[in-house]
CSV table of C-alpha atoms in Angstrom, one decimal:
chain,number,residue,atom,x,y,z
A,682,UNK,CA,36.0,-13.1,-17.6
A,683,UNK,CA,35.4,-10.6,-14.9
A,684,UNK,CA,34.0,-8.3,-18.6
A,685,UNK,CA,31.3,-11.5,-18.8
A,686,UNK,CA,30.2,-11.1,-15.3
A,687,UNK,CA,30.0,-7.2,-15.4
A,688,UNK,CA,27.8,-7.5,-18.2
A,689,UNK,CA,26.1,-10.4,-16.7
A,690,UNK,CA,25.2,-8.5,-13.5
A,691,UNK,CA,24.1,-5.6,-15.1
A,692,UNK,CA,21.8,-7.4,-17.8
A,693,UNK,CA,20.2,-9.0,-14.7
A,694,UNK,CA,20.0,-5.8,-12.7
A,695,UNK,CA,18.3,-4.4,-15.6
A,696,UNK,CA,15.6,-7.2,-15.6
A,697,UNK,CA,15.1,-7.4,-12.2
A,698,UNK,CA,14.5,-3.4,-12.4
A,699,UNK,CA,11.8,-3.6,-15.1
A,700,UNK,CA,9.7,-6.6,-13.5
A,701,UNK,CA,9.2,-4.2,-10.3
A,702,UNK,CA,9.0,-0.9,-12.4
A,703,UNK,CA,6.8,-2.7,-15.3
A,704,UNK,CA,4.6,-4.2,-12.8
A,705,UNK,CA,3.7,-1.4,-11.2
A,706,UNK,CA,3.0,0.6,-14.1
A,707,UNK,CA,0.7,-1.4,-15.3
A,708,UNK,CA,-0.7,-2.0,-12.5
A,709,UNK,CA,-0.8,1.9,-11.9
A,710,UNK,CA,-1.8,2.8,-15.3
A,711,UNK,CA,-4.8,0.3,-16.3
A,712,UNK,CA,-6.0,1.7,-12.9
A,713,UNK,CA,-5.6,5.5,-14.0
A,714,UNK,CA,-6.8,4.7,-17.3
A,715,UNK,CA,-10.3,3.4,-15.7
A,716,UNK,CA,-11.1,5.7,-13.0
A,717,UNK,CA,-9.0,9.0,-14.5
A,718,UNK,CA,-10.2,8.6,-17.9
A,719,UNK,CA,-12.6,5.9,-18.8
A,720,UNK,CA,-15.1,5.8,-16.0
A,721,UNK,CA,-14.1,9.6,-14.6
A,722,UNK,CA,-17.7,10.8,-15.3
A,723,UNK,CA,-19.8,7.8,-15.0
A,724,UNK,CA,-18.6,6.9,-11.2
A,725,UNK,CA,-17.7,10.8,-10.5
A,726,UNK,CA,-19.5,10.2,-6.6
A,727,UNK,CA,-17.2,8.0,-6.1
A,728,UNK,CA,-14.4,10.0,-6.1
A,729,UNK,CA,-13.1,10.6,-2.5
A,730,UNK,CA,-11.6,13.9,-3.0
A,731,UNK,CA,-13.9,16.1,-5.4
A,732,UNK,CA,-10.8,18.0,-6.7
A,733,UNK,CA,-7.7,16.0,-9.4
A,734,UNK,CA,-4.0,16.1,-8.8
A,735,UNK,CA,-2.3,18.2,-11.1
A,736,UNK,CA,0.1,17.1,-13.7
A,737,UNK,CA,3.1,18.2,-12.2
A,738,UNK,CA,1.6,15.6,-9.4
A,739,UNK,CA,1.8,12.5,-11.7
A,740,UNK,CA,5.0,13.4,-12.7
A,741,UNK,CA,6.3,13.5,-8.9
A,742,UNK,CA,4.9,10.7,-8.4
A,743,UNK,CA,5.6,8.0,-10.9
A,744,UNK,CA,9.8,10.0,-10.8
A,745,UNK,CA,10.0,8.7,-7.1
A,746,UNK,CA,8.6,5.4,-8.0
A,747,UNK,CA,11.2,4.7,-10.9
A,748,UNK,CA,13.6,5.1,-7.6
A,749,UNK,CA,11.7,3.1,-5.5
A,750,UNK,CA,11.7,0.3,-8.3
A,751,UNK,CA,15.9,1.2,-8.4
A,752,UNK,CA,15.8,-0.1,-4.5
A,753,UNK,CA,13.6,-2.6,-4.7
A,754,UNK,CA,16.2,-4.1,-7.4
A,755,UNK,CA,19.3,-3.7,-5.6
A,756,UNK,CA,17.4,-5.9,-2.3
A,757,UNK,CA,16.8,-8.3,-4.7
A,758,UNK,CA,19.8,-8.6,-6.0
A,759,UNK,CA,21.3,-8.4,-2.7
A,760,UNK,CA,19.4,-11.7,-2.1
A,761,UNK,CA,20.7,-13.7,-4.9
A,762,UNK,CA,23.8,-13.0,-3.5
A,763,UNK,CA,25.4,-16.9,-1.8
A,764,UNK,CA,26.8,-15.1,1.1
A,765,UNK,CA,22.9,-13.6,2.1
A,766,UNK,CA,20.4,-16.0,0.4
A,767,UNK,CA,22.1,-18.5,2.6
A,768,UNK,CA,20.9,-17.7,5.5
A,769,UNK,CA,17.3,-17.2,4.5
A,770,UNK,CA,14.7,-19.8,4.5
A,771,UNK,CA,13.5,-19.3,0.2
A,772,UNK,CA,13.4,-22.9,-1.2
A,773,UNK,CA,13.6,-23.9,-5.1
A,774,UNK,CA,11.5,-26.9,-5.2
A,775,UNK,CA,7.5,-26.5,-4.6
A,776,UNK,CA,7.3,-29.9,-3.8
A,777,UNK,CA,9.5,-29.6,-0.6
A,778,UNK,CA,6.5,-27.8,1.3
A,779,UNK,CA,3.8,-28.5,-1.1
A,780,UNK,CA,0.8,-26.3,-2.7
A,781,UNK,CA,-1.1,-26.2,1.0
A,782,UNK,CA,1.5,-24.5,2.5
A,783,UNK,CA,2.5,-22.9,-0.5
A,784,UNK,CA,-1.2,-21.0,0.0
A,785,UNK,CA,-0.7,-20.7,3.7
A,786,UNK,CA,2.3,-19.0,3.4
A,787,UNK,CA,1.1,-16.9,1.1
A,788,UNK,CA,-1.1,-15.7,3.4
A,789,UNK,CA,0.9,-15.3,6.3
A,790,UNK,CA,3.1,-13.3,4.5
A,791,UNK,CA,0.5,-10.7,3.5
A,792,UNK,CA,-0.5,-11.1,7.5
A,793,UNK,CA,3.5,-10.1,8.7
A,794,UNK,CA,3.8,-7.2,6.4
A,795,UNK,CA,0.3,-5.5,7.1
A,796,UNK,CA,2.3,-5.5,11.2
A,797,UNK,CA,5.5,-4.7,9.6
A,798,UNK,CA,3.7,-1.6,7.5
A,799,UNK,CA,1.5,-0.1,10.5
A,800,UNK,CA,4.2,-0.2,12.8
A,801,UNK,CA,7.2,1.2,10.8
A,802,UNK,CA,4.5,3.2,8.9
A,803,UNK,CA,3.7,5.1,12.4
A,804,UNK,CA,7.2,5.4,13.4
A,805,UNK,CA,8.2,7.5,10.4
A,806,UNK,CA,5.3,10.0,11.7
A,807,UNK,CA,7.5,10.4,14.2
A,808,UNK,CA,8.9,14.0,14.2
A,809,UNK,CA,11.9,13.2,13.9
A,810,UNK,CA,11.6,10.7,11.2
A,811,UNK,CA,9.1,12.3,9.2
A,812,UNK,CA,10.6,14.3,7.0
A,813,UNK,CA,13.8,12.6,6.4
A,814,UNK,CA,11.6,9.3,5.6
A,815,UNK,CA,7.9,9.5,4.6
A,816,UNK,CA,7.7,13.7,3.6
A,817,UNK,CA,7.7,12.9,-0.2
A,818,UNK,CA,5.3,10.2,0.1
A,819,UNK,CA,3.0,12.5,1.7
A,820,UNK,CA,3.0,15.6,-0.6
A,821,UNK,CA,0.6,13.6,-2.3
A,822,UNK,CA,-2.3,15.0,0.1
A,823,UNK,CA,-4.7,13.7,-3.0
A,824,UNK,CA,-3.4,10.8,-4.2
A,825,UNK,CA,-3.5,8.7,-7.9
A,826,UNK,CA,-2.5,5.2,-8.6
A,827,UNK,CA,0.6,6.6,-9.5
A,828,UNK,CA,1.4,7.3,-6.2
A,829,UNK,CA,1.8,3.6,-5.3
A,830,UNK,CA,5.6,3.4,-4.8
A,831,UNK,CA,6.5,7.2,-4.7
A,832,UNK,CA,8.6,6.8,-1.8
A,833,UNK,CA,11.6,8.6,-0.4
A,834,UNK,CA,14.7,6.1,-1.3
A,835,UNK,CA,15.0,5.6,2.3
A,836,UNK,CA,11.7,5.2,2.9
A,837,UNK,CA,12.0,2.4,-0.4
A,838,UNK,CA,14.5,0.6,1.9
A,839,UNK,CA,12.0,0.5,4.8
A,840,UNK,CA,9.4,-1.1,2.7
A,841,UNK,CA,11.7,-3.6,0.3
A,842,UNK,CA,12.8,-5.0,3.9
A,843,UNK,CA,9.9,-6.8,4.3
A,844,UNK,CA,11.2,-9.4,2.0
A,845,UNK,CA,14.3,-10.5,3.5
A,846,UNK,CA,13.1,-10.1,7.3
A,847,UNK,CA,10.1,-12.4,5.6
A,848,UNK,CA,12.4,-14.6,4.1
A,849,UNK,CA,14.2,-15.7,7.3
A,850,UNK,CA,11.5,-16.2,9.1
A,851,UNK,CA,9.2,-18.3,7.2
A,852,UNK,CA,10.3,-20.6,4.3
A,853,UNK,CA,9.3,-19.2,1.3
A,854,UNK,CA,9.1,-20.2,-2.9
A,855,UNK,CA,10.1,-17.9,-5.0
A,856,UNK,CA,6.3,-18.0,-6.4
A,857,UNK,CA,5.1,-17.1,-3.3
A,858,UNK,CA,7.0,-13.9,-3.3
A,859,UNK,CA,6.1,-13.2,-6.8
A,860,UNK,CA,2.2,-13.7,-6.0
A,861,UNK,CA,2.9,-11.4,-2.8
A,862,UNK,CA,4.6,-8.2,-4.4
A,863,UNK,CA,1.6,-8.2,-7.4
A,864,UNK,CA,-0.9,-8.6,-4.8
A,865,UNK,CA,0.8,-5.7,-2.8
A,866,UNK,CA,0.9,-4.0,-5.6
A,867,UNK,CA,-2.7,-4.6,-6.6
A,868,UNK,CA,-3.9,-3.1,-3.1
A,869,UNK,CA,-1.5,-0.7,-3.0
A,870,UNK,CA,-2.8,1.1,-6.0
A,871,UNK,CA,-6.2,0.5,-4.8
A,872,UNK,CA,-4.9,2.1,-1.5
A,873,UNK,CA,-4.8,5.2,-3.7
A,874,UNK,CA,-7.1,5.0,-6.4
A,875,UNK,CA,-8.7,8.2,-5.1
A,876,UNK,CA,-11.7,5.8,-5.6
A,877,UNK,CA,-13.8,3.7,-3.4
A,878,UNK,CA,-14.5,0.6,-5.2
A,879,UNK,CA,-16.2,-1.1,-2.5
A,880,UNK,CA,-19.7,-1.1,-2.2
A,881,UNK,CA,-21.7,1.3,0.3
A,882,UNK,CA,-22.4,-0.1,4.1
A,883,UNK,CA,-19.1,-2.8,3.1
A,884,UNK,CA,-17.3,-1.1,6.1
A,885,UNK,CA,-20.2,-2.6,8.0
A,886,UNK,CA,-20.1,-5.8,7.2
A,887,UNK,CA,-18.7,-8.7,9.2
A,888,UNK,CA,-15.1,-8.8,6.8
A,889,UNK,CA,-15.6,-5.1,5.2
A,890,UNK,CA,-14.9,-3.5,8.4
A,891,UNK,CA,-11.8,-5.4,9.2
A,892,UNK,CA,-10.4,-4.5,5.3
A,893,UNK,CA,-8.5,-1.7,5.0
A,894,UNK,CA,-10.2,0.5,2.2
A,895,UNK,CA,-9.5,3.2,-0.4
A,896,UNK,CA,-11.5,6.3,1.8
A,897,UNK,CA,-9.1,5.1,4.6
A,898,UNK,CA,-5.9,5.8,3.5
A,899,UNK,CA,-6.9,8.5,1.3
A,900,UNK,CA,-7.9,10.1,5.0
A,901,UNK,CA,-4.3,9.6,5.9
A,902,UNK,CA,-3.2,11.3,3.2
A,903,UNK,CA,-5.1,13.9,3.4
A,904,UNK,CA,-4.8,14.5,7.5
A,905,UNK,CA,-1.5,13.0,8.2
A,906,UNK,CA,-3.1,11.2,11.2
A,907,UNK,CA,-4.9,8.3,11.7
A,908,UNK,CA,-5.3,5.3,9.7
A,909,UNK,CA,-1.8,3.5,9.3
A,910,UNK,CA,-2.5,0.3,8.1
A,911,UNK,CA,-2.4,-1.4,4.7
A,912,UNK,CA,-4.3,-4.8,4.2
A,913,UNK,CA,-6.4,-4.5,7.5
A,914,UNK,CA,-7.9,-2.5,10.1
A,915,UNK,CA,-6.7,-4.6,12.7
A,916,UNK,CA,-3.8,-2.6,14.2
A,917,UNK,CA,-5.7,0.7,13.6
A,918,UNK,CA,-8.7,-0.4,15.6
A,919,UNK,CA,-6.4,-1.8,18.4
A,920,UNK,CA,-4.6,0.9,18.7
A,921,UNK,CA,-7.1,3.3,19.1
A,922,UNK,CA,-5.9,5.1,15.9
A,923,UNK,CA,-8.7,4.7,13.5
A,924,UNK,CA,-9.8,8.4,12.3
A,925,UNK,CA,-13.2,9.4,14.0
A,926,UNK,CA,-15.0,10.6,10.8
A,927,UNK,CA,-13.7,7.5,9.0
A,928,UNK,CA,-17.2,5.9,8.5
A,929,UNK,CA,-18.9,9.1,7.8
A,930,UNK,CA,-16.3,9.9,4.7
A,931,UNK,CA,-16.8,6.1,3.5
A,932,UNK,CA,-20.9,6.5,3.3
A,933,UNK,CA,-20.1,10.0,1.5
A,934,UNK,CA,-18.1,8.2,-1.2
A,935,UNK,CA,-20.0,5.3,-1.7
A,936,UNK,CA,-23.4,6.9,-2.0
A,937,UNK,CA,-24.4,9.0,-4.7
A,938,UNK,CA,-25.6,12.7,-4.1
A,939,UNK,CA,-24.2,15.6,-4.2
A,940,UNK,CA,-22.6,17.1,-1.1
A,941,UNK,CA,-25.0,19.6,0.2
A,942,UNK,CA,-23.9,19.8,4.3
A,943,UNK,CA,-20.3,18.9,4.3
A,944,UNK,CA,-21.6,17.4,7.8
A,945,UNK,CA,-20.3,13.7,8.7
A,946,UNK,CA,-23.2,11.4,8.1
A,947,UNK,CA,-22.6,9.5,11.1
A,948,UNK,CA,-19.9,9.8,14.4
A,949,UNK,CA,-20.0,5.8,15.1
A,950,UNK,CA,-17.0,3.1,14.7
A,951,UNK,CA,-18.3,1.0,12.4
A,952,UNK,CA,-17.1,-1.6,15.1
A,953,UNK,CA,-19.6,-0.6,17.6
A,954,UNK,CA,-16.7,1.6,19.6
A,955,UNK,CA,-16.7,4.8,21.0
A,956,UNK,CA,-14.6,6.6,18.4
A,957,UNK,CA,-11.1,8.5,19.9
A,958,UNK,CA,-12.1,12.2,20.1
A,959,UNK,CA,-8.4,12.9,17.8
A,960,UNK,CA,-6.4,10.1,16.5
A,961,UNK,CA,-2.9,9.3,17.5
A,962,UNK,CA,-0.3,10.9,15.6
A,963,UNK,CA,2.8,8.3,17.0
């Protein structure tokens, strides 16, 4: 019997692991294959960082996310567990909230983990949290899509937490949670593409310059500082820690030309704000 349920638990564990790790690397891959193979030449301007990763790079990368997918299983099966799932708020039947707030939470989930990111996200720039938490993350100073989920295991903690502390605060399907983890995903890779796949002047318009973007993060990656959030620009803008050259490195990737100055093209927040003269670094 106890054989059965060994065998059981790992045969789950197993499955659980290659929905995360599967869904990321297709997720990961179709996007390499497009903009690292495919598309390389014909959308080269685009690329935010002229130089490539190297292959040792990819490697790193898509190692540490087989570990993050490793953690992400064991929250989840953590979850399943009576003595835990009991005390969150995840419900079986659709029909007990409906399909309105079936979308609404959907939504308000993607809401609590863009805080949930920026906030922890800055905290582990802390000094003394940096390199114990986010330093493998960040030897990606050019990221690919592969670099999605190459976290630090307990960095991988950090970010599978936002499921449980999302799960006892606001009822929740298990669809819901599904649709959430591929659209964070989804963005996540676009996060770093090394591409900018939205269209020139979008960080001007009225929802563009409110989205969090590919040139963004790739900034923070590249500088360490500035530009912590994930989804939005909310929290960045707030806080005063949007980097000052952020618009001018967005017009650079989403227009063609070559790169004759190297100058910014412009020193203005593309919210109408005085840009900080150095973003915060905690």
């Amino acid at each position: 019997m106890t054989s059965t349920l060994t065998t059981h638990s790992v045969l789950t564990g197993f499955i659980i692991f290659l929905t995360h790790f599967i869904r990321y690397a297709l997720v990961a891959g179709l996007a390499y294959s497009i903009w690292y193979g495919w598309r390389k030449k014909t959308l080269s301007f685009r690329k935010i960082q002229r130089r490539f990763p190297k292959n040792k790079d990819y490697q790193r990368e898509i190692l540490y996310s087989a570990g993050t997918a490793i953690i992400f299983t064991l929250v989840t099966l953590a979850m399943m567990q009576p003595v835990i799932r009991e005390h969150t708020l995840i419900y079986k039947s659709w029909s007990t909230y409906g399909t309105l707030y079936g979308i609404l939470s959907f939504f308000g989930l993607i809401l609590l983990h863009d805080t949930y990111f920026y906030w922890s996200h800055r905290a582990m720039h802390h000094p003394r949290l940096f390199k114990v938490f986010h330093l493998v993350h960040h030897k990606s100073t050019n990221p690919s899509p592969w670099a999605a989920y190459a976290f630090h295991p307990l960095e991988a903690v950090v970010e599978a937490a936002i499921v449980p502390l999302a799960a006892v605060l606001l009822p929740l399907h298990p669809l819901t949670i599904f649709a959430f983890l591929f659209f964070m995903i989804v963005y996540n890779v676009y996060g770093h593409l090394g591409w900018e796949l939205y269209p020139s002047s979008f960080n001007r318009h009225w929802l563009g310059r409110w989205l969090n973007t590919s040139v963004s993060h790739n900034q923070h990656h590249q500088y360490f500082t500035g530009n912590y959030g994930l989804y939005f620009r909310f929290w960045d803008e707030w806080m005063g820690t949007t980097r000052r050259d952020y618009t001018a490195a967005f017009e650079k990737a989403t227009r063609p030309g070559p790169d004759t100055s190297g100058k910014p093209v412009s020193q203005k927040s593309p919210l109408g704000s005085a840009p900080s003269e150095r973003p915060a670094t905690f």
